[in-house]
Coordinates of C-alpha atoms in Angstrom, one line a residue:
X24 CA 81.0 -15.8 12.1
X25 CA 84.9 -16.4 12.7
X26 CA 87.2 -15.7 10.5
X27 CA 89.3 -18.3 8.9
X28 CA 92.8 -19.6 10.2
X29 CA 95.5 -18.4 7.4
X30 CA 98.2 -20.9 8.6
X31 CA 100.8 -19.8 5.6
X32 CA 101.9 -17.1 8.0
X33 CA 102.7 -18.9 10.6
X34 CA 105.0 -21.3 8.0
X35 CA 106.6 -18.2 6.5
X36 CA 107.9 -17.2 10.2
X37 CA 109.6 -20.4 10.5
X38 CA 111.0 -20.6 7.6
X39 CA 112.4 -17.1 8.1
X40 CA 113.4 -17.7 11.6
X41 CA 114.8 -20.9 10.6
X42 CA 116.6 -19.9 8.0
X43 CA 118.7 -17.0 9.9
X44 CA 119.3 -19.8 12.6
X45 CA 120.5 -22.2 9.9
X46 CA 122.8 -19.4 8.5
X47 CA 124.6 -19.5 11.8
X48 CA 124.8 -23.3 12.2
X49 CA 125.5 -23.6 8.3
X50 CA 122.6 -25.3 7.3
X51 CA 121.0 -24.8 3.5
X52 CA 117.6 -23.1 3.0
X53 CA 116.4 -26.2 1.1
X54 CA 117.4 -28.7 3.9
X55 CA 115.4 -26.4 6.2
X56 CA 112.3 -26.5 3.7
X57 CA 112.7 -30.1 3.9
X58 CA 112.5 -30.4 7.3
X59 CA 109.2 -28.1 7.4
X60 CA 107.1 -29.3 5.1
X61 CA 105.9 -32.2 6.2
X62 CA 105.1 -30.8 9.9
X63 CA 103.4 -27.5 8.3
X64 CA 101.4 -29.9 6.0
X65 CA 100.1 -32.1 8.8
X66 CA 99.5 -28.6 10.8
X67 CA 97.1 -27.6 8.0
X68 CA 95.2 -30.4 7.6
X69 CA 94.5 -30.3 11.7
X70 CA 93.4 -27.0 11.2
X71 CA 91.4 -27.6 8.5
X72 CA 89.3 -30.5 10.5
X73 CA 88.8 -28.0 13.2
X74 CA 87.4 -25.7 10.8
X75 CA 84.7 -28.6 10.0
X76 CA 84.2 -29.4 13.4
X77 CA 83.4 -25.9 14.3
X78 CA 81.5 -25.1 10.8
X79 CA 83.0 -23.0 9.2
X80 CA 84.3 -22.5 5.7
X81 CA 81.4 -24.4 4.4
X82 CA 81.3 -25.0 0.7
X83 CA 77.8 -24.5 -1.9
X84 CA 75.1 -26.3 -1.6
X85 CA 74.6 -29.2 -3.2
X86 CA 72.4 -32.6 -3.4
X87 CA 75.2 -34.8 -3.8
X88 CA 75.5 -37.7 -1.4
X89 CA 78.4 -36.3 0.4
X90 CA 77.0 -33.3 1.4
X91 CA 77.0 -32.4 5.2
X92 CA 74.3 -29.9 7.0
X93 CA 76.0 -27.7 9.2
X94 CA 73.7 -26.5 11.9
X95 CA 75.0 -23.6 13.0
X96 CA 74.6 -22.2 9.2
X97 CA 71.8 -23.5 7.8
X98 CA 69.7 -26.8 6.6
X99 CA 71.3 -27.2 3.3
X100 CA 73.7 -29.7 2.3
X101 CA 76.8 -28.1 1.9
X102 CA 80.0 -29.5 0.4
X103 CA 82.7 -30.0 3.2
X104 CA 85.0 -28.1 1.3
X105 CA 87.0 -28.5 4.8
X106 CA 87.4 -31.7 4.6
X107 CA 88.8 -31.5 0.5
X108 CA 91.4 -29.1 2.0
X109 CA 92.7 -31.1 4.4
X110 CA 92.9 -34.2 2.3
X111 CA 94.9 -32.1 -0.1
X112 CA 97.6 -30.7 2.6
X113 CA 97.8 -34.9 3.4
X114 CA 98.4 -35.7 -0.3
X115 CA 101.6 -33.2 0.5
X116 CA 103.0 -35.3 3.1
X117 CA 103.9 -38.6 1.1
X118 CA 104.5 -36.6 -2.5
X119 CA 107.3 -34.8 -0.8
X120 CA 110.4 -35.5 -2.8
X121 CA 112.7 -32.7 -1.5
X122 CA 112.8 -29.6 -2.6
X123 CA 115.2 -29.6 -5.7
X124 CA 113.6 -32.7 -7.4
X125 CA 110.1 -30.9 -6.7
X126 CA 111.2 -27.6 -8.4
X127 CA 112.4 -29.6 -11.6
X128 CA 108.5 -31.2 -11.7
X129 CA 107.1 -27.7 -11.2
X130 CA 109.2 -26.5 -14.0
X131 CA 108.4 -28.8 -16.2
X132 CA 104.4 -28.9 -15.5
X133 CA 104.7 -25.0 -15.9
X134 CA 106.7 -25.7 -19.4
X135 CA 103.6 -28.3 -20.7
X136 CA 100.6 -26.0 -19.5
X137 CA 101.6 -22.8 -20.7
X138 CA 100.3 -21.2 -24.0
X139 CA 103.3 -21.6 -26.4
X140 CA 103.9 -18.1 -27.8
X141 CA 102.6 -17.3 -31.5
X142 CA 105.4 -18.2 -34.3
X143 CA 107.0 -14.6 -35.3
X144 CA 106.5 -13.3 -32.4

């Protein structure tokens, strides 16, 4: 079985390589991340569907409705797990608020989810 596409490489390079080429034209790191998002996040999603196409990373089994037999792994119904990936690297693409704005929401969520530290502590 092949193993799976890691495309957060890839995104890392460019944004290195981007961001020593923006030093010399004078563009900010966060206008850069702007720009890359959206492209990386479409990327992954593409990737992700070949992955489905070509079966692999399939999910558990499961007798859910939405469960897909993939051939070349067996005759269970599998969740496309694939397919949940992708639709989450599209949810990326229209949430994008640039990166400042993002980092304050971040912040916050971390902020309400966090256990609060015992008092006299």
């Amino acid at each position: 079985m092949a193993k799976p596409v890691v495309p957060a490489s890839g995104i890392i390079d460019k944004t290195l390589l981007n961001n020593a080429a923006g030093q010399c034209r004078a563009f900010s790191l966060l206008w850069l991340c702007d720009r890359i998002v959206r492209p990386a996040a479409i990327g992954g999603a593409l990737i992700r569907m070949g992955n489905f196409m070509n079966s692999e990373i399939v999910g558990l089994p499961t007798q859910r409705a939405w469960g897909v037999v993939f051939d070349r792994v067996d005759t269970l119904p599998r969740h496309p797990v694939q397919l949940y990936e992708a639709a989450a690297f599209e949810l990326i693409v229209p949430l994008h608020m640039g990166q400042l704005l993002s980092l304050s929401f971040i912040l916050a969520g971390l902020f309400l989810l966090l256990p609060k530290a015992p008092a006299g502590t």
